[in-house]
């Protein structure tokens, strides 16, 4: 598929009023922008899909294939749930930066040490995916279990892709070959395997306008459902990406 310069990444969609303003603005000002939504949270189906289905905007929903038709939670939500009030953000950052097997071990320990019952979460169903696909939403691939692709072994990476491919084959629609790196993490090794496993286009999470020539490193801008309009405009113009490093530098100089 053709990728425009302006590609947005969303996650959960809860602030319907503000999201509707954003969609309206996109239709008017960036009709060729591509909206991508990572993780396939059910809030997309409930809150965003009704606003997007007749919008004429191009939308890809990147799903975690292992969660569809299940009540399994996102693993980071589990950390928030079990470690509430105990600096869960720090633990999540750590879990994203360790080898995959260690991440899985640590997650298991967090579950075991918690006195709370296991967390469940209603996930999208195959029927809902079909309904969205029939209405023009592209269903893309966000791996099978959402590990960090710079922290997995070659074998794990292959398994992730092969299992998600099986899921898409069974589904009978959707785009296995359009891939969004979980958390945006990638390496030259992952790029090589993606190519070998038939991925045609891979999307980063780098908060940049898309100017890359490499179809396996497509840049995206990061926005949220509740991003205020003044900031939303700034982000879409590309200026936020340019200013952000400067703002960060000033902040650390003041501190
Ligand atoms: Zn994700």
mmCIF file of C-alpha atoms and ligand atoms in Angstrom:
data_model
loop_
_atom_site.group_PDB
_atom_site.id
_atom_site.type_symbol
_atom_site.label_atom_id
_atom_site.label_comp_id
_atom_site.label_asym_id
_atom_site.label_seq_id
_atom_site.Cartn_x
_atom_site.Cartn_y
_atom_site.Cartn_z
ATOM 1 C CA UNK A 1 0.000 0.000 0.000
ATOM 2 C CA UNK A 2 1.080 3.599 -0.547
ATOM 3 C CA UNK A 3 2.180 5.254 2.662
ATOM 4 C CA UNK A 4 1.647 9.008 3.014
ATOM 5 C CA UNK A 5 3.955 11.372 4.880
ATOM 6 C CA UNK A 6 1.458 11.780 7.702
ATOM 7 C CA UNK A 7 0.804 8.542 9.568
ATOM 8 C CA UNK A 8 -0.711 8.676 13.044
ATOM 9 C CA UNK A 9 -0.519 6.074 15.807
ATOM 10 C CA UNK A 10 -3.246 5.730 18.407
ATOM 11 C CA UNK A 11 -3.804 3.150 21.146
ATOM 12 C CA UNK A 12 -6.942 3.185 23.310
ATOM 13 C CA UNK A 13 -9.809 5.505 22.321
ATOM 14 C CA UNK A 14 -11.956 6.754 25.201
ATOM 15 C CA UNK A 15 -12.305 10.529 24.757
ATOM 16 C CA UNK A 16 -14.911 10.256 21.997
ATOM 17 C CA UNK A 17 -15.688 13.996 21.874
ATOM 18 C CA UNK A 18 -12.100 15.050 21.368
ATOM 19 C CA UNK A 19 -11.423 12.167 18.975
ATOM 20 C CA UNK A 20 -14.365 13.297 16.852
ATOM 21 C CA UNK A 21 -12.816 16.794 16.623
ATOM 22 C CA UNK A 22 -9.520 15.226 15.531
ATOM 23 C CA UNK A 23 -11.230 13.124 12.841
ATOM 24 C CA UNK A 24 -13.053 16.197 11.575
ATOM 25 C CA UNK A 25 -9.770 18.107 11.384
ATOM 26 C CA UNK A 26 -8.062 15.241 9.535
ATOM 27 C CA UNK A 27 -10.836 15.014 6.962
ATOM 28 C CA UNK A 28 -10.552 18.722 6.282
ATOM 29 C CA UNK A 29 -6.810 19.243 6.447
ATOM 30 C CA UNK A 30 -5.069 15.883 5.933
ATOM 31 C CA UNK A 31 -7.522 13.731 3.939
ATOM 32 C CA UNK A 32 -4.643 11.530 2.774
ATOM 33 C CA UNK A 33 -3.292 10.870 6.280
ATOM 34 C CA UNK A 34 -3.171 7.282 7.437
ATOM 35 C CA UNK A 35 -4.555 6.450 10.887
ATOM 36 C CA UNK A 36 -3.004 3.426 12.557
ATOM 37 C CA UNK A 37 -4.139 2.003 15.880
ATOM 38 C CA UNK A 38 -1.905 -0.425 17.769
ATOM 39 C CA UNK A 39 -2.879 -3.348 20.033
ATOM 40 C CA UNK A 40 -6.525 -3.772 18.969
ATOM 41 C CA UNK A 41 -8.074 -2.606 22.222
ATOM 42 C CA UNK A 42 -11.841 -3.096 22.295
ATOM 43 C CA UNK A 43 -12.311 0.665 22.771
ATOM 44 C CA UNK A 44 -11.406 1.036 19.090
ATOM 45 C CA UNK A 45 -14.446 -0.982 18.065
ATOM 46 C CA UNK A 46 -16.712 0.706 20.591
ATOM 47 C CA UNK A 47 -15.653 4.336 20.244
ATOM 48 C CA UNK A 48 -13.567 4.930 17.127
ATOM 49 C CA UNK A 49 -15.015 2.574 14.530
ATOM 50 C CA UNK A 50 -18.454 4.284 14.450
ATOM 51 C CA UNK A 51 -16.727 7.629 13.731
ATOM 52 C CA UNK A 52 -14.251 6.291 11.207
ATOM 53 C CA UNK A 53 -16.250 3.851 9.111
ATOM 54 C CA UNK A 54 -17.778 6.466 6.800
ATOM 55 C CA UNK A 55 -15.012 9.045 7.142
ATOM 56 C CA UNK A 56 -13.165 8.189 3.936
ATOM 57 C CA UNK A 57 -9.929 8.112 5.956
ATOM 58 C CA UNK A 58 -7.499 5.237 5.583
ATOM 59 C CA UNK A 59 -7.269 3.164 8.792
ATOM 60 C CA UNK A 60 -5.160 0.177 9.851
ATOM 61 C CA UNK A 61 -5.932 -1.617 13.107
ATOM 62 C CA UNK A 62 -2.853 -3.585 14.206
ATOM 63 C CA UNK A 63 -3.983 -6.575 16.260
ATOM 64 C CA UNK A 64 -2.163 -8.884 18.667
ATOM 65 C CA UNK A 65 -3.354 -12.164 17.190
ATOM 66 C CA UNK A 66 -2.965 -14.211 20.399
ATOM 67 C CA UNK A 67 -5.542 -12.060 22.185
ATOM 68 C CA UNK A 68 -8.407 -12.131 19.668
ATOM 69 C CA UNK A 69 -11.474 -14.085 20.868
ATOM 70 C CA UNK A 70 -9.992 -14.276 24.373
ATOM 71 C CA UNK A 71 -10.212 -12.572 27.755
ATOM 72 C CA UNK A 72 -6.448 -12.318 28.100
ATOM 73 C CA UNK A 73 -5.273 -8.865 29.200
ATOM 74 C CA UNK A 74 -2.457 -6.849 27.619
ATOM 75 C CA UNK A 75 0.660 -7.764 29.593
ATOM 76 C CA UNK A 76 1.422 -4.135 30.555
ATOM 77 C CA UNK A 77 -2.122 -3.742 31.905
ATOM 78 C CA UNK A 78 -1.458 -6.742 34.121
ATOM 79 C CA UNK A 79 1.612 -4.987 35.528
ATOM 80 C CA UNK A 80 -0.440 -1.828 36.225
ATOM 81 C CA UNK A 81 -3.107 -3.934 37.906
ATOM 82 C CA UNK A 82 -0.852 -6.022 40.128
ATOM 83 C CA UNK A 83 1.663 -3.294 40.988
ATOM 84 C CA UNK A 84 -0.772 -0.416 41.428
ATOM 85 C CA UNK A 85 0.839 2.259 43.599
ATOM 86 C CA UNK A 86 4.185 0.493 43.392
ATOM 87 C CA UNK A 87 5.762 2.356 40.447
ATOM 88 C CA UNK A 88 4.427 0.091 37.685
ATOM 89 C CA UNK A 89 5.824 2.397 34.955
ATOM 90 C CA UNK A 90 9.380 1.667 36.057
ATOM 91 C CA UNK A 91 8.713 -2.063 35.972
ATOM 92 C CA UNK A 92 7.145 -1.819 32.507
ATOM 93 C CA UNK A 93 10.175 0.080 31.150
ATOM 94 C CA UNK A 94 12.411 -2.574 32.637
ATOM 95 C CA UNK A 95 10.335 -5.396 31.137
ATOM 96 C CA UNK A 96 10.669 -3.775 27.718
ATOM 97 C CA UNK A 97 14.449 -3.688 27.960
ATOM 98 C CA UNK A 98 15.326 -7.225 29.066
ATOM 99 C CA UNK A 99 15.623 -10.426 26.992
ATOM 100 C CA UNK A 100 12.211 -11.889 26.227
ATOM 101 C CA UNK A 101 12.552 -14.985 28.426
ATOM 102 C CA UNK A 102 13.429 -12.794 31.386
ATOM 103 C CA UNK A 103 10.400 -10.591 30.681
ATOM 104 C CA UNK A 104 8.180 -13.676 30.753
ATOM 105 C CA UNK A 105 9.786 -14.922 33.998
ATOM 106 C CA UNK A 106 9.370 -11.545 35.697
ATOM 107 C CA UNK A 107 5.720 -11.326 34.591
ATOM 108 C CA UNK A 108 5.090 -14.752 36.080
ATOM 109 C CA UNK A 109 6.680 -13.668 39.365
ATOM 110 C CA UNK A 110 4.519 -10.521 39.470
ATOM 111 C CA UNK A 111 1.383 -12.661 39.006
ATOM 112 C CA UNK A 112 2.476 -15.166 41.648
ATOM 113 C CA UNK A 113 3.337 -12.547 44.245
ATOM 114 C CA UNK A 114 0.055 -10.678 43.841
ATOM 115 C CA UNK A 115 -2.839 -11.222 46.204
ATOM 116 C CA UNK A 116 -5.308 -10.068 43.537
ATOM 117 C CA UNK A 117 -7.270 -12.493 41.333
ATOM 118 C CA UNK A 118 -5.995 -12.840 37.742
ATOM 119 C CA UNK A 119 -6.902 -9.893 35.493
ATOM 120 C CA UNK A 120 -9.270 -10.535 32.603
ATOM 121 C CA UNK A 121 -10.096 -8.214 29.714
ATOM 122 C CA UNK A 122 -12.672 -8.605 26.945
ATOM 123 C CA UNK A 123 -10.794 -8.594 23.648
ATOM 124 C CA UNK A 124 -12.012 -8.134 20.079
ATOM 125 C CA UNK A 125 -13.694 -11.106 18.452
ATOM 126 C CA UNK A 126 -13.200 -12.483 14.942
ATOM 127 C CA UNK A 127 -16.751 -11.372 14.134
ATOM 128 C CA UNK A 128 -16.000 -7.798 15.132
ATOM 129 C CA UNK A 129 -12.835 -7.910 13.019
ATOM 130 C CA UNK A 130 -14.905 -9.096 10.075
ATOM 131 C CA UNK A 131 -17.462 -6.325 10.553
ATOM 132 C CA UNK A 132 -14.681 -3.714 10.601
ATOM 133 C CA UNK A 133 -12.896 -5.280 7.627
ATOM 134 C CA UNK A 134 -16.140 -5.242 5.630
ATOM 135 C CA UNK A 135 -16.490 -1.538 6.430
ATOM 136 C CA UNK A 136 -13.039 -0.774 5.012
ATOM 137 C CA UNK A 137 -10.790 -0.938 8.097
ATOM 138 C CA UNK A 138 -7.541 -2.756 7.275
ATOM 139 C CA UNK A 139 -6.693 -5.409 9.872
ATOM 140 C CA UNK A 140 -2.890 -5.519 10.233
ATOM 141 C CA UNK A 141 -0.387 -7.549 12.221
ATOM 142 C CA UNK A 142 1.067 -6.488 15.611
ATOM 143 C CA UNK A 143 2.655 -9.899 16.421
ATOM 144 C CA UNK A 144 1.166 -12.827 18.332
ATOM 145 C CA UNK A 145 2.082 -11.923 21.948
ATOM 146 C CA UNK A 146 3.643 -8.413 21.764
ATOM 147 C CA UNK A 147 7.267 -9.131 22.761
ATOM 148 C CA UNK A 148 9.963 -6.547 22.015
ATOM 149 C CA UNK A 149 11.478 -7.466 18.657
ATOM 150 C CA UNK A 150 14.926 -6.257 19.692
ATOM 151 C CA UNK A 151 14.837 -8.579 22.732
ATOM 152 C CA UNK A 152 13.766 -11.863 21.163
ATOM 153 C CA UNK A 153 15.881 -14.658 19.719
ATOM 154 C CA UNK A 154 15.664 -15.447 16.024
ATOM 155 C CA UNK A 155 13.633 -18.538 16.852
ATOM 156 C CA UNK A 156 11.163 -16.585 18.998
ATOM 157 C CA UNK A 157 10.754 -13.995 16.284
ATOM 158 C CA UNK A 158 10.054 -16.633 13.689
ATOM 159 C CA UNK A 159 7.493 -18.279 15.981
ATOM 160 C CA UNK A 160 5.751 -14.952 16.582
ATOM 161 C CA UNK A 161 5.428 -14.369 12.852
ATOM 162 C CA UNK A 162 4.486 -17.906 11.914
ATOM 163 C CA UNK A 163 1.775 -18.082 14.581
ATOM 164 C CA UNK A 164 0.320 -14.739 13.542
ATOM 165 C CA UNK A 165 0.405 -15.863 9.922
ATOM 166 C CA UNK A 166 -1.625 -18.981 10.843
ATOM 167 C CA UNK A 167 -4.153 -16.758 12.590
ATOM 168 C CA UNK A 168 -4.552 -14.515 9.534
ATOM 169 C CA UNK A 169 -4.807 -17.554 7.251
ATOM 170 C CA UNK A 170 -7.642 -18.929 9.375
ATOM 171 C CA UNK A 171 -9.354 -15.558 9.569
ATOM 172 C CA UNK A 172 -9.421 -15.417 5.777
ATOM 173 C CA UNK A 173 -9.000 -11.643 5.549
ATOM 174 C CA UNK A 174 -6.663 -8.986 6.896
ATOM 175 C CA UNK A 175 -3.063 -8.152 6.164
ATOM 176 C CA UNK A 176 -0.483 -10.386 7.836
ATOM 177 C CA UNK A 177 2.112 -8.628 5.696
ATOM 178 C CA UNK A 178 1.472 -5.162 7.199
ATOM 179 C CA UNK A 179 3.323 -5.200 10.504
ATOM 180 C CA UNK A 180 3.669 -2.725 13.370
ATOM 181 C CA UNK A 181 6.686 -3.380 15.619
ATOM 182 C CA UNK A 182 5.477 -3.857 19.224
ATOM 183 C CA UNK A 183 6.499 -0.693 21.061
ATOM 184 C CA UNK A 184 8.311 0.294 17.846
ATOM 185 C CA UNK A 185 11.357 -1.751 18.861
ATOM 186 C CA UNK A 186 13.361 -3.182 15.991
ATOM 187 C CA UNK A 187 16.876 -4.214 15.031
ATOM 188 C CA UNK A 188 18.667 -5.009 11.766
ATOM 189 C CA UNK A 189 18.227 -8.680 12.675
ATOM 190 C CA UNK A 190 14.462 -8.317 13.050
ATOM 191 C CA UNK A 191 14.302 -6.540 9.706
ATOM 192 C CA UNK A 192 16.038 -9.463 8.027
ATOM 193 C CA UNK A 193 13.634 -12.021 9.517
ATOM 194 C CA UNK A 194 10.563 -9.927 8.773
ATOM 195 C CA UNK A 195 11.591 -9.853 5.140
ATOM 196 C CA UNK A 196 12.178 -13.589 5.098
ATOM 197 C CA UNK A 197 8.766 -14.228 6.698
ATOM 198 C CA UNK A 198 6.938 -12.249 4.041
ATOM 199 C CA UNK A 199 6.312 -8.918 5.778
ATOM 200 C CA UNK A 200 6.035 -6.228 3.095
ATOM 201 C CA UNK A 201 5.770 -3.109 5.229
ATOM 202 C CA UNK A 202 6.721 -2.500 8.861
ATOM 203 C CA UNK A 203 5.766 0.515 10.957
ATOM 204 C CA UNK A 204 7.874 2.174 13.657
ATOM 205 C CA UNK A 205 6.738 4.235 16.650
ATOM 206 C CA UNK A 206 9.286 7.024 16.363
ATOM 207 C CA UNK A 207 7.185 10.200 16.332
ATOM 208 C CA UNK A 208 8.443 11.382 12.934
ATOM 209 C CA UNK A 209 6.852 12.238 9.612
ATOM 210 C CA UNK A 210 7.268 9.366 7.175
ATOM 211 C CA UNK A 211 10.129 10.199 4.840
ATOM 212 C CA UNK A 212 11.888 6.858 4.869
ATOM 213 C CA UNK A 213 12.726 4.980 1.675
ATOM 214 C CA UNK A 214 12.825 1.686 3.587
ATOM 215 C CA UNK A 215 9.416 -0.092 3.596
ATOM 216 C CA UNK A 216 10.412 -1.892 6.816
ATOM 217 C CA UNK A 217 11.028 1.391 8.660
ATOM 218 C CA UNK A 218 7.932 3.476 8.124
ATOM 219 C CA UNK A 219 7.785 6.403 10.547
ATOM 220 C CA UNK A 220 4.665 7.354 12.464
ATOM 221 C CA UNK A 221 3.569 10.259 14.629
ATOM 222 C CA UNK A 222 2.326 9.505 18.137
ATOM 223 C CA UNK A 223 -1.017 10.990 19.187
ATOM 224 C CA UNK A 224 -3.742 10.179 21.712
ATOM 225 C CA UNK A 225 -7.519 10.400 21.733
ATOM 226 C CA UNK A 226 -7.255 13.224 24.292
ATOM 227 C CA UNK A 227 -4.440 15.208 22.639
ATOM 228 C CA UNK A 228 -5.704 18.823 22.668
ATOM 229 C CA UNK A 229 -6.291 20.365 19.236
ATOM 230 C CA UNK A 230 -3.492 22.957 19.465
ATOM 231 C CA UNK A 231 -0.991 20.162 20.122
ATOM 232 C CA UNK A 232 -2.577 17.872 17.556
ATOM 233 C CA UNK A 233 -2.058 20.519 14.855
ATOM 234 C CA UNK A 234 1.537 21.011 15.975
ATOM 235 C CA UNK A 235 2.199 17.259 15.818
ATOM 236 C CA UNK A 236 0.660 16.840 12.366
ATOM 237 C CA UNK A 237 2.702 19.742 11.005
ATOM 238 C CA UNK A 238 5.867 17.854 11.979
ATOM 239 C CA UNK A 239 6.990 20.705 14.233
ATOM 240 C CA UNK A 240 6.381 18.851 17.477
ATOM 241 C CA UNK A 241 8.871 16.140 16.416
ATOM 242 C CA UNK A 242 11.434 18.805 15.596
ATOM 243 C CA UNK A 243 10.901 20.816 18.769
ATOM 244 C CA UNK A 244 10.725 17.902 21.200
ATOM 245 C CA UNK A 245 14.503 17.266 21.432
ATOM 246 C CA UNK A 246 15.043 21.002 22.011
ATOM 247 C CA UNK A 247 12.385 21.127 24.751
ATOM 248 C CA UNK A 248 13.932 18.090 26.438
ATOM 249 C CA UNK A 249 17.389 19.699 26.317
ATOM 250 C CA UNK A 250 16.102 22.921 27.868
ATOM 251 C CA UNK A 251 14.326 20.963 30.608
ATOM 252 C CA UNK A 252 17.428 19.022 31.558
ATOM 253 C CA UNK A 253 19.514 22.233 31.517
ATOM 254 C CA UNK A 254 17.091 23.930 33.941
ATOM 255 C CA UNK A 255 17.080 20.941 36.284
HETATM 256 ZN ZN1 LIG B 1 1.594 -2.312 20.827
#
